[in-house]
Coordinates of C-alpha atoms in Angstrom, one line a residue:
Chain A
X123 CA 114.2 -135.3 -119.8
X124 CA 110.7 -135.7 -118.4
X125 CA 108.1 -136.9 -120.8
X126 CA 104.3 -136.8 -120.7
X127 CA 101.6 -138.5 -122.8
X128 CA 98.0 -137.5 -122.5
X129 CA 95.9 -140.1 -124.3
X130 CA 92.5 -138.6 -124.9
X131 CA 89.5 -140.1 -126.6
X132 CA 89.8 -137.7 -129.6
X133 CA 93.3 -136.2 -129.3
X134 CA 96.6 -137.2 -127.9
X135 CA 99.3 -134.9 -126.5
X136 CA 102.9 -135.8 -126.2
X137 CA 105.3 -133.4 -124.6
X138 CA 108.5 -132.9 -122.7
X139 CA 108.5 -130.7 -119.7
X140 CA 109.9 -129.6 -116.4
X141 CA 109.9 -131.3 -113.0
X142 CA 107.6 -128.4 -111.9
X143 CA 104.9 -129.7 -114.3
X144 CA 105.4 -127.1 -117.1
X145 CA 105.4 -127.8 -120.8
X146 CA 108.7 -127.2 -122.7
X147 CA 107.6 -128.5 -126.1
X148 CA 104.4 -130.4 -127.1
X149 CA 102.8 -132.1 -130.1
X150 CA 99.0 -132.6 -130.4
X151 CA 97.5 -135.0 -132.9
X152 CA 94.2 -137.0 -133.3
X153 CA 93.9 -140.3 -131.4
X154 CA 93.3 -143.0 -134.0
X155 CA 94.0 -146.7 -133.6
X156 CA 96.1 -147.6 -130.6
X157 CA 99.2 -149.0 -132.4
X158 CA 99.4 -146.0 -134.7
X159 CA 98.7 -143.5 -131.9
X160 CA 101.4 -144.9 -129.7
X161 CA 103.9 -145.1 -132.6
X162 CA 103.5 -141.4 -133.4
X163 CA 103.9 -140.4 -129.7
X164 CA 106.9 -142.7 -129.3
X165 CA 108.7 -141.5 -132.4
X166 CA 108.2 -137.8 -131.4
X167 CA 109.7 -138.5 -128.0
X168 CA 112.5 -140.6 -129.3
X169 CA 113.5 -137.8 -131.7
X170 CA 114.0 -135.6 -128.6
X171 CA 116.2 -137.9 -126.6
X172 CA 115.8 -140.7 -124.1
X173 CA 113.2 -139.9 -121.4
X174 CA 114.1 -141.1 -117.9
X175 CA 110.5 -141.1 -116.9
X176 CA 107.2 -140.9 -118.7
X177 CA 103.9 -140.0 -117.1
X178 CA 100.8 -141.2 -118.9
X179 CA 97.4 -139.7 -118.4
X180 CA 94.9 -142.0 -120.2
X181 CA 91.2 -142.0 -120.9
X182 CA 89.3 -144.8 -119.1
X183 CA 88.4 -147.2 -118.2
X184 CA 92.0 -148.3 -117.7
X185 CA 93.8 -150.5 -115.2
X186 CA 95.8 -148.1 -113.0
X187 CA 96.9 -150.2 -110.0
X188 CA 100.3 -151.7 -110.4
X189 CA 100.4 -155.4 -109.6
X190 CA 96.8 -156.1 -110.7
X191 CA 96.3 -158.3 -113.8
X192 CA 94.7 -155.5 -115.8
X193 CA 97.4 -152.9 -115.0
X194 CA 98.3 -150.7 -117.9
X195 CA 95.5 -151.9 -120.1
X196 CA 92.6 -150.0 -121.6
X197 CA 89.6 -151.9 -120.4
X198 CA 86.0 -152.2 -121.8
X199 CA 85.6 -149.1 -124.0
X200 CA 83.3 -148.5 -126.9
X201 CA 86.2 -146.8 -128.7
X202 CA 87.0 -149.0 -131.7
X203 CA 90.2 -151.0 -131.4
X204 CA 91.2 -149.9 -127.9
X205 CA 89.5 -152.4 -125.6
X206 CA 92.2 -154.6 -124.1
X207 CA 95.0 -152.6 -125.6
X208 CA 98.3 -153.1 -123.6
X209 CA 99.2 -149.5 -123.2
X210 CA 102.1 -149.8 -120.7
X211 CA 103.5 -152.9 -122.3
X212 CA 103.7 -151.1 -125.7
X213 CA 105.4 -148.1 -124.2
X214 CA 107.8 -150.3 -122.1
X215 CA 108.9 -152.0 -125.4
X216 CA 109.6 -148.6 -127.0
X217 CA 111.4 -147.1 -123.9
X218 CA 112.8 -150.1 -122.0
X219 CA 114.9 -148.0 -119.6
X220 CA 112.2 -145.4 -118.7
X221 CA 110.1 -145.4 -115.5
X222 CA 106.5 -145.4 -116.6
X223 CA 103.7 -144.0 -114.4
X224 CA 100.1 -144.3 -115.4
X225 CA 96.9 -142.7 -114.2
X226 CA 93.6 -141.5 -115.6
X227 CA 93.4 -138.2 -117.5
X228 CA 91.2 -136.8 -114.8
X229 CA 93.5 -137.9 -111.9
X230 CA 96.4 -136.2 -113.8
X231 CA 94.3 -133.1 -114.1
X232 CA 93.4 -132.9 -110.4
X233 CA 97.1 -133.5 -109.5
X234 CA 98.1 -130.6 -111.8
X235 CA 95.4 -128.2 -110.5
X236 CA 96.2 -129.1 -106.9
X237 CA 100.0 -128.6 -107.5
X238 CA 100.3 -125.6 -109.8
X239 CA 96.7 -124.6 -110.6
X240 CA 93.4 -123.4 -109.2
X241 CA 93.6 -125.5 -106.0
X242 CA 97.4 -125.0 -105.4
X243 CA 98.5 -126.3 -102.1
X244 CA 95.2 -128.1 -101.2
X245 CA 95.2 -131.8 -100.3
X246 CA 91.6 -132.5 -100.9
X247 CA 90.5 -131.6 -104.3
X248 CA 88.2 -132.9 -107.0
X249 CA 88.4 -132.2 -110.7
X250 CA 85.4 -132.9 -112.9
X251 CA 85.3 -132.5 -116.7
X252 CA 82.2 -131.9 -118.7
X253 CA 82.6 -132.7 -122.4
X254 CA 81.8 -135.7 -124.6
X255 CA 81.4 -137.5 -121.3
X256 CA 81.6 -136.5 -117.6
X257 CA 84.6 -137.7 -115.6
X258 CA 86.1 -137.0 -112.2
X259 CA 89.5 -137.2 -110.6
X260 CA 90.0 -137.0 -106.8
X261 CA 92.9 -136.1 -104.6
X262 CA 92.2 -137.1 -101.0
X263 CA 94.7 -136.3 -98.2
X264 CA 97.2 -135.6 -100.9
X265 CA 96.8 -139.0 -102.6
X266 CA 95.0 -139.9 -105.8
X267 CA 91.9 -142.1 -105.4
X268 CA 91.8 -145.3 -107.4
X269 CA 89.6 -147.8 -105.7
X270 CA 88.9 -151.2 -107.2
X271 CA 88.8 -149.6 -110.7
X272 CA 88.8 -145.8 -110.6
X273 CA 86.1 -143.2 -110.1
X274 CA 83.4 -143.3 -112.8
X275 CA 81.9 -140.0 -111.6
X276 CA 79.7 -139.4 -114.7
X277 CA 77.6 -142.5 -114.1
X278 CA 76.1 -141.7 -110.7
X279 CA 72.4 -140.9 -110.5
X280 CA 71.1 -137.6 -109.3
X281 CA 67.5 -136.4 -108.7
X282 CA 65.6 -135.1 -111.7
X283 CA 65.1 -131.4 -111.9
X284 CA 61.3 -130.9 -111.3
X285 CA 59.4 -131.1 -114.6
X286 CA 62.4 -132.4 -116.6
X287 CA 61.4 -135.4 -118.6
X288 CA 64.4 -135.6 -121.0
X289 CA 65.2 -139.4 -121.1
X290 CA 69.0 -139.0 -121.1
X291 CA 71.6 -140.2 -123.6
X292 CA 73.9 -142.6 -121.7
X293 CA 73.9 -145.9 -123.6
X294 CA 74.2 -147.8 -120.3
X295 CA 72.1 -145.9 -117.8
X296 CA 69.9 -143.4 -119.8
X297 CA 69.6 -140.7 -117.2
X298 CA 72.8 -140.9 -115.1
X299 CA 74.6 -137.5 -114.7
X300 CA 76.5 -138.0 -117.9
X301 CA 73.3 -139.0 -119.7
X302 CA 71.6 -135.7 -118.5
X303 CA 74.4 -133.2 -118.5
X304 CA 77.3 -134.1 -120.9
X305 CA 77.9 -132.3 -124.2
X306 CA 75.9 -134.8 -126.2
X307 CA 73.0 -134.6 -123.6
X308 CA 72.9 -130.8 -124.0
X309 CA 72.9 -131.1 -127.8
X310 CA 70.1 -133.7 -127.7
X311 CA 68.0 -131.8 -125.2
X312 CA 68.1 -128.4 -126.8
X313 CA 68.7 -129.3 -130.4
X314 CA 72.0 -127.3 -130.6
X315 CA 75.5 -127.9 -129.3
X316 CA 76.5 -126.3 -126.0
X317 CA 78.8 -123.7 -127.6
X318 CA 75.9 -122.3 -129.6
X319 CA 73.7 -121.7 -126.6
X320 CA 73.9 -118.1 -125.3
X321 CA 74.7 -117.5 -121.6
X322 CA 71.1 -116.5 -120.8
X323 CA 69.6 -119.7 -122.3
X324 CA 67.7 -121.8 -119.8
X325 CA 70.0 -124.7 -120.6
X326 CA 72.6 -123.3 -118.2
X327 CA 70.2 -123.3 -115.2
X328 CA 69.4 -127.0 -115.9
X329 CA 73.1 -127.7 -116.3
X330 CA 74.0 -126.0 -113.0
X331 CA 71.3 -127.9 -111.2
X332 CA 72.5 -131.3 -112.3
X333 CA 76.2 -130.5 -111.9
X334 CA 75.6 -129.2 -108.4
X335 CA 73.8 -132.4 -107.4
X336 CA 76.7 -134.4 -108.7
X337 CA 79.1 -132.2 -106.7
X338 CA 77.0 -132.6 -103.6
X339 CA 77.6 -136.4 -103.9
X340 CA 81.4 -135.7 -104.0
X341 CA 81.1 -133.5 -101.0
X342 CA 79.1 -136.1 -99.0
X343 CA 81.6 -138.9 -100.0
X344 CA 85.1 -137.4 -100.1
X345 CA 84.6 -133.9 -98.7
X346 CA 86.9 -131.9 -101.1
X347 CA 88.1 -128.5 -100.0
X348 CA 87.5 -127.2 -103.5
X349 CA 86.1 -128.6 -106.7
X350 CA 87.4 -127.7 -110.2
X351 CA 85.0 -127.9 -113.0
X352 CA 86.6 -128.0 -116.5
X353 CA 86.1 -129.5 -119.9
X354 CA 84.6 -127.9 -123.1
X355 CA 81.1 -127.5 -121.7
X356 CA 82.3 -125.7 -118.6
X357 CA 83.6 -122.8 -120.6
X358 CA 80.1 -121.2 -120.9
X359 CA 80.1 -117.8 -119.4
X360 CA 78.8 -117.7 -115.8
X361 CA 78.3 -121.4 -115.4
X362 CA 80.6 -121.7 -112.4
X363 CA 78.8 -118.9 -110.6
X364 CA 75.5 -120.7 -111.3
X365 CA 76.8 -123.9 -109.9
X366 CA 78.1 -122.2 -106.8
X367 CA 74.7 -120.6 -106.2
X368 CA 73.0 -124.0 -106.5
X369 CA 75.6 -125.5 -104.1
X370 CA 74.8 -123.0 -101.3
X371 CA 71.1 -123.8 -101.7
X372 CA 71.6 -127.6 -101.7
X373 CA 74.1 -127.7 -98.8
X374 CA 71.5 -125.8 -96.7
X375 CA 73.9 -124.8 -94.0
X376 CA 75.5 -128.3 -93.8
X377 CA 78.8 -129.4 -95.3
X378 CA 81.3 -126.9 -93.9
X379 CA 83.7 -127.2 -96.9
X380 CA 81.0 -125.9 -99.2
X381 CA 79.8 -123.1 -97.0
X382 CA 81.8 -120.6 -99.0
X383 CA 80.6 -118.6 -101.9
X384 CA 83.3 -119.9 -104.3
X385 CA 83.5 -123.6 -103.7
X386 CA 83.5 -124.5 -107.4
X387 CA 86.4 -123.1 -109.5
X388 CA 87.3 -123.1 -113.2
X389 CA 90.6 -124.8 -114.0
X390 CA 93.7 -122.6 -114.0
X391 CA 95.6 -124.8 -116.5
X392 CA 92.8 -125.1 -119.1
X393 CA 93.7 -127.6 -121.8
X394 CA 97.2 -128.1 -120.3
X395 CA 95.9 -129.7 -117.0
X396 CA 96.2 -133.3 -118.3
X397 CA 99.7 -133.0 -119.8
X398 CA 101.0 -131.0 -116.8
X399 CA 99.6 -133.7 -114.6
X400 CA 101.4 -136.4 -116.7
X401 CA 104.7 -134.7 -115.9
X402 CA 103.8 -134.6 -112.2
X403 CA 102.9 -138.3 -112.4
X404 CA 106.3 -139.0 -114.1
X405 CA 108.3 -137.5 -111.2
X406 CA 106.0 -138.8 -108.5
Chain B
X16 CA 97.4 -152.4 -72.6
X17 CA 95.4 -151.1 -75.6
X18 CA 92.3 -149.1 -75.0
X19 CA 89.4 -148.2 -77.2
X20 CA 86.5 -145.7 -76.7
X21 CA 83.5 -145.7 -79.1
X22 CA 81.6 -142.6 -78.5
X23 CA 78.2 -143.0 -80.0
X24 CA 75.2 -140.7 -80.1
X25 CA 73.2 -142.8 -77.6
X26 CA 75.7 -145.2 -76.1
X27 CA 79.4 -145.2 -75.3
X28 CA 81.7 -148.3 -75.2
X29 CA 85.0 -148.3 -73.4
X30 CA 87.1 -151.4 -73.6
X31 CA 90.6 -153.0 -73.5
X32 CA 91.6 -155.3 -76.2
X33 CA 94.3 -156.9 -78.3
X34 CA 96.6 -155.6 -81.0
X35 CA 94.6 -157.8 -83.4
X36 CA 91.5 -155.8 -82.7
X37 CA 89.7 -158.1 -80.4
X38 CA 87.8 -157.1 -77.2
X39 CA 89.2 -158.4 -73.9
X40 CA 86.9 -156.6 -71.6
X41 CA 84.3 -153.9 -72.3
X42 CA 81.8 -151.6 -70.6
X43 CA 78.7 -150.1 -72.3
X44 CA 76.8 -147.1 -70.9
X45 CA 74.5 -144.4 -72.1
X46 CA 76.1 -141.3 -73.6
X47 CA 75.0 -138.3 -71.5
X48 CA 76.7 -134.9 -71.2
X49 CA 80.3 -134.8 -72.5
X50 CA 82.2 -134.2 -69.2
X51 CA 80.2 -137.0 -67.4
X52 CA 80.5 -139.5 -70.3
X53 CA 84.3 -139.0 -70.6
X54 CA 84.7 -139.1 -66.8
X55 CA 83.0 -142.5 -66.7
X56 CA 85.1 -143.9 -69.6
X57 CA 88.3 -142.5 -68.1
X58 CA 87.7 -143.9 -64.7
X59 CA 86.8 -147.4 -66.0
X60 CA 90.1 -147.4 -68.0
X61 CA 92.2 -146.0 -65.2
X62 CA 91.0 -148.8 -62.9
X63 CA 92.4 -151.3 -65.3
X64 CA 95.9 -149.8 -65.7
X65 CA 97.7 -147.3 -67.7
X66 CA 96.9 -147.5 -71.4
X67 CA 99.8 -146.9 -73.8
X68 CA 97.5 -146.0 -76.6
X69 CA 93.8 -145.2 -76.9
X70 CA 91.9 -145.3 -80.1
X71 CA 88.8 -143.2 -80.1
X72 CA 85.9 -143.7 -82.6
X73 CA 83.5 -140.8 -82.3
X74 CA 80.2 -139.7 -83.7
X75 CA 80.4 -136.7 -86.0
X76 CA 80.9 -134.2 -87.1
X77 CA 84.3 -134.2 -85.4
X78 CA 87.6 -132.7 -86.4
X79 CA 89.8 -135.7 -87.2
X80 CA 92.8 -134.2 -89.0
X81 CA 95.8 -133.6 -86.7
X82 CA 97.2 -130.1 -87.1
X83 CA 94.0 -128.5 -88.0
X84 CA 92.5 -126.0 -85.5
X85 CA 89.4 -128.1 -84.9
X86 CA 91.3 -131.4 -84.4
X87 CA 89.8 -133.4 -81.6
X88 CA 86.7 -131.4 -81.2
X89 CA 83.1 -132.3 -81.6
X90 CA 81.8 -129.8 -84.2
X91 CA 78.3 -128.4 -84.9
X92 CA 76.0 -131.2 -83.6
X93 CA 72.4 -130.9 -82.5
X94 CA 73.3 -133.2 -79.6
X95 CA 72.8 -131.0 -76.4
X96 CA 76.1 -130.0 -74.8
X97 CA 78.4 -131.6 -77.3
X98 CA 79.0 -128.9 -79.9
X99 CA 82.6 -127.6 -79.5
X100 CA 83.5 -130.2 -76.8
X101 CA 87.3 -130.7 -76.7
X102 CA 87.3 -134.5 -76.8
X103 CA 91.0 -135.1 -77.3
X104 CA 92.1 -132.4 -74.9
X105 CA 89.9 -133.9 -72.2
X106 CA 91.3 -137.4 -72.7
X107 CA 94.9 -136.1 -73.0
X108 CA 94.5 -134.4 -69.5
X109 CA 93.3 -137.8 -68.1
X110 CA 96.0 -139.9 -69.8
X111 CA 98.9 -137.6 -70.4
X112 CA 101.3 -140.4 -71.4
X113 CA 99.0 -142.2 -73.8
X114 CA 99.1 -141.9 -77.6
X115 CA 95.6 -140.9 -78.7
X116 CA 94.2 -141.6 -82.2
X117 CA 90.9 -140.3 -83.2
X118 CA 88.6 -141.0 -86.2
X119 CA 84.9 -141.2 -86.9
X120 CA 82.9 -144.2 -85.7
X121 CA 82.2 -145.3 -89.3
X122 CA 85.8 -145.0 -90.3
X123 CA 86.7 -147.2 -87.3
X124 CA 84.0 -149.7 -88.4
X125 CA 85.3 -149.9 -92.0
X126 CA 88.9 -150.3 -90.7
X127 CA 87.7 -153.2 -88.5
X128 CA 85.6 -154.9 -91.2
X129 CA 88.5 -154.6 -93.7
X130 CA 91.0 -156.0 -91.2
X131 CA 89.2 -158.8 -89.3
X132 CA 85.6 -158.7 -90.7
X133 CA 83.5 -159.1 -93.7
X134 CA 85.9 -157.4 -96.1
X135 CA 89.1 -158.9 -94.6
X136 CA 92.1 -158.2 -96.7
X137 CA 90.5 -155.7 -99.1
X138 CA 92.0 -152.3 -99.5
X139 CA 89.0 -150.5 -101.0
X140 CA 85.9 -150.9 -98.8
X141 CA 83.0 -148.7 -97.7
X142 CA 81.0 -149.2 -94.6
X143 CA 77.6 -147.6 -94.3
X144 CA 75.3 -147.6 -91.3
X145 CA 71.6 -147.2 -91.3
X146 CA 70.1 -146.3 -87.9
X147 CA 69.0 -143.0 -86.3
X148 CA 71.0 -141.5 -89.1
X149 CA 72.9 -142.7 -92.1
X150 CA 76.7 -142.5 -92.1
X151 CA 79.6 -143.9 -94.1
X152 CA 83.3 -144.7 -93.6
X153 CA 85.7 -145.3 -96.5
X154 CA 88.9 -147.1 -96.8
X155 CA 90.6 -146.3 -100.2
X156 CA 93.9 -147.9 -101.2
X157 CA 94.3 -149.0 -97.6
X158 CA 93.8 -145.5 -96.1
X159 CA 90.9 -144.0 -94.4
X160 CA 89.3 -141.1 -96.2
X161 CA 88.9 -137.8 -94.4
X162 CA 88.8 -134.9 -96.8
X163 CA 88.3 -131.3 -95.7
X164 CA 85.9 -132.6 -93.0
X165 CA 85.0 -136.3 -93.3
X166 CA 82.3 -138.0 -95.4
X167 CA 78.8 -137.1 -94.6
X168 CA 77.4 -139.9 -96.7
X169 CA 73.8 -139.7 -95.4
X170 CA 73.3 -136.2 -96.8
X171 CA 73.8 -136.8 -100.5
X172 CA 70.7 -136.7 -102.7
X173 CA 69.4 -139.6 -104.7
X174 CA 66.6 -139.8 -107.3
X175 CA 63.1 -140.3 -106.0
X176 CA 61.6 -143.7 -106.3
X177 CA 58.8 -143.3 -108.9
X178 CA 55.5 -142.3 -107.2
X179 CA 57.2 -141.7 -103.8
X180 CA 56.1 -138.4 -102.4
X181 CA 57.2 -138.8 -98.8
X182 CA 58.7 -135.4 -97.9
X183 CA 61.7 -136.8 -95.9
X184 CA 62.7 -136.1 -92.3
X185 CA 66.2 -134.5 -92.5
X186 CA 66.0 -131.2 -90.6
X187 CA 68.6 -129.7 -93.0
X188 CA 67.7 -131.2 -96.4
X189 CA 64.3 -132.9 -96.2
X190 CA 64.7 -135.6 -98.7
X191 CA 68.4 -136.4 -98.7
X192 CA 69.3 -140.1 -98.3
X193 CA 69.1 -139.9 -94.5
X194 CA 65.8 -138.0 -94.8
X195 CA 64.3 -140.8 -96.9
X196 CA 65.9 -144.0 -95.6
X197 CA 67.1 -143.6 -92.0
X198 CA 65.3 -145.3 -89.1
X199 CA 63.2 -142.1 -88.3
X200 CA 62.3 -141.8 -92.0
X201 CA 61.0 -145.4 -92.0
X202 CA 59.0 -144.8 -88.9
X203 CA 57.5 -141.6 -90.2
X204 CA 56.8 -143.0 -93.7
X205 CA 55.1 -146.3 -92.5
X206 CA 53.8 -145.3 -89.1
X207 CA 55.8 -148.1 -87.4
X208 CA 59.4 -148.5 -86.4
X209 CA 61.6 -150.5 -88.8
X210 CA 61.9 -153.5 -86.4
X211 CA 58.1 -153.9 -86.4
X212 CA 57.8 -154.1 -90.2
X213 CA 57.7 -157.8 -91.5
X214 CA 60.2 -158.9 -94.1
X215 CA 57.5 -158.9 -96.8
X216 CA 56.4 -155.3 -96.1
X217 CA 56.8 -153.0 -99.1
X218 CA 59.0 -150.7 -96.9
X219 CA 62.0 -153.0 -97.7
X220 CA 61.7 -152.6 -101.4
X221 CA 61.6 -148.8 -101.0
X222 CA 64.5 -149.1 -98.6
X223 CA 66.6 -151.2 -100.9
X224 CA 65.9 -148.8 -103.8
X225 CA 67.2 -145.8 -101.9
X226 CA 70.2 -147.5 -100.4
X227 CA 71.3 -148.9 -103.8
X228 CA 71.2 -145.4 -105.3
X229 CA 73.4 -144.2 -102.4
X230 CA 75.8 -147.1 -102.9
X231 CA 75.9 -146.4 -106.7
X232 CA 77.2 -142.9 -105.8
X233 CA 79.9 -144.5 -103.6
X234 CA 80.8 -146.8 -106.5
X235 CA 81.0 -143.9 -109.0
X236 CA 83.2 -141.8 -106.7
X237 CA 85.5 -144.2 -104.7
X238 CA 85.0 -147.5 -106.4
X239 CA 85.0 -149.8 -103.4
X240 CA 85.6 -153.6 -103.9
X241 CA 82.9 -154.3 -101.4
X242 CA 80.3 -152.4 -99.4
X243 CA 79.3 -153.3 -95.9
X244 CA 75.9 -152.2 -94.8
X245 CA 75.3 -152.3 -91.0
X246 CA 73.4 -150.5 -88.3
X247 CA 70.1 -151.4 -86.7
X248 CA 67.9 -150.9 -89.7
X249 CA 70.2 -153.2 -91.8
X250 CA 69.2 -156.2 -89.7
X251 CA 65.9 -156.7 -91.5
X252 CA 65.8 -160.2 -93.0
X253 CA 66.7 -160.2 -96.7
X254 CA 67.6 -156.5 -97.0
X255 CA 71.1 -157.1 -98.2
X256 CA 69.9 -159.5 -101.0
X257 CA 67.3 -156.8 -102.0
X258 CA 70.0 -154.2 -102.2
X259 CA 72.3 -156.5 -104.3
X260 CA 69.5 -157.1 -106.7
X261 CA 68.9 -153.4 -107.1
X262 CA 72.7 -152.8 -107.6
X263 CA 72.9 -155.2 -110.5
X264 CA 70.0 -153.5 -112.2
X265 CA 71.3 -150.0 -111.5
X266 CA 74.9 -150.8 -112.6
X267 CA 73.5 -152.1 -116.0
X268 CA 76.7 -153.9 -116.9
X269 CA 78.9 -151.0 -116.0
X270 CA 81.1 -150.6 -112.9
X271 CA 83.2 -153.8 -112.8
X272 CA 83.5 -153.9 -109.0
X273 CA 79.8 -154.3 -108.6
X274 CA 79.2 -156.8 -111.4
X275 CA 79.1 -159.6 -108.8
X276 CA 76.0 -161.0 -107.2
X277 CA 77.2 -160.2 -103.7
X278 CA 78.7 -156.8 -103.7
X279 CA 76.9 -155.6 -100.6
X280 CA 77.6 -157.6 -97.4
X281 CA 76.3 -157.4 -93.8
X282 CA 79.0 -156.7 -91.2
X283 CA 80.8 -159.6 -89.7
X284 CA 81.6 -157.8 -86.4
X285 CA 78.1 -156.6 -85.7
X286 CA 77.9 -154.1 -82.8
X287 CA 81.6 -154.7 -82.1
X288 CA 82.9 -153.1 -85.4
X289 CA 83.3 -149.6 -83.8
X290 CA 85.2 -150.7 -80.7
X291 CA 87.3 -153.2 -82.6
X292 CA 88.2 -150.4 -85.1
X293 CA 89.1 -148.2 -82.1
X294 CA 91.8 -150.8 -81.1
X295 CA 93.1 -150.9 -84.7
X296 CA 93.2 -147.0 -84.7
X297 CA 95.1 -147.1 -81.4
X298 CA 97.9 -149.3 -82.8
X299 CA 97.9 -147.6 -86.3

């Protein structure tokens, strides 16, 4: 029995699945306080048997490097009650004989998309998600990137679109990529949430411009073969095509990986990428 | 006998060294046409014995992934005569019994700095070089990053410093990081080469501003524990301190790896980083 837990900022998914990364049975519920959330997930799993291995895909920042002091802990997050929560210690107490494997939700998603999704078979893939925040997971040479912490893709800075003077909404950086192009940024900039903006609204050209600049930084630093753009905001009709058109213009004949008309893809696994990735982490 | 070749855009270094990455004897000469350059290096090595293994640190773009069609070739470069040159094939013909290991000059440099230099013992390190161009090499989790091509760090885009309207000198992108902050960019912007600008010249604040923004992108994408900034332009007195001050301001309390007063270091190996890295590649 392979188990997966996707711990998201607003919802949690707990599931059992196959070694190929497919969901057999799942349960989705709102993420509340940490003890309560983990208790619900653990009980649901325990009712279904004794998992041999559990993959955990967690929101960040989170300590994901085994052996480091902060391994398995949720780090400095504004989410009430979660900063410093010992995620892995809590799960290990509930399932003492299970092997636990932890990574970020976006690393789980890139692993799933590169194994069974929109970048199947590729070794160099980035997955970015545009929703309440902006995050990124990276597979490089077939291995997930961690670094000293893990990528915090949303917080890089990109050039301003000419004549754009929106101040940005990031509470740390104002006009970092997340501050300019996340769901809350779109709502603040245009006075309406992203899902209410029609496909021909100028918001989407602005959005494509900023996302393409962020992806250009990925390309310059880790050179992915393909970039998957997911998350709620990415579901706007035509957004991926707009980003691709921007990428071609920005690359200007340079960057061989991006000299293709379809460098940026939507996810193939949709909302299941995180939990499928958790299964793949579990058996890794 | 361990051999190393550092093939640079303007000079080539061929050397024999130790398994610990230290130079025993070296020869530096100008890089000319490819056949001639390789013939000089091969002859110098052959006069010293039969190398068991040769590490090659080459300017890019270059195919560095074994098994790919372009492996061992210099790719699309403006450098006359070099585009498409079969570097590894040529060396394999000269040294049929040697094991050849190829990587970029900047990946060799980051490997050397992380093994015996300014980031000794760290697994997550970036090395950037500021000279005729801007390049970057990345060690992530103890492994060198390649991706679909290899990093082209100099060509990412960063925000303009307020009131800066210098158009940039990159022939592809105009105002990418390299277009705004490389040696030729400094010379074009201020009318004098970098080494003639005194330490209190405003050029260095501008320079620190752009480099810090590029390093912020590295931090957001691969989260290095430390960043080494080398290359001719980096030798200006006080530049590293200026970049560190900018980094603290830009990070704004986020990005734990950079919340230290000395995140950005000068190289410890200076001009020897590339050739020392070539030895380390050779024995890898």
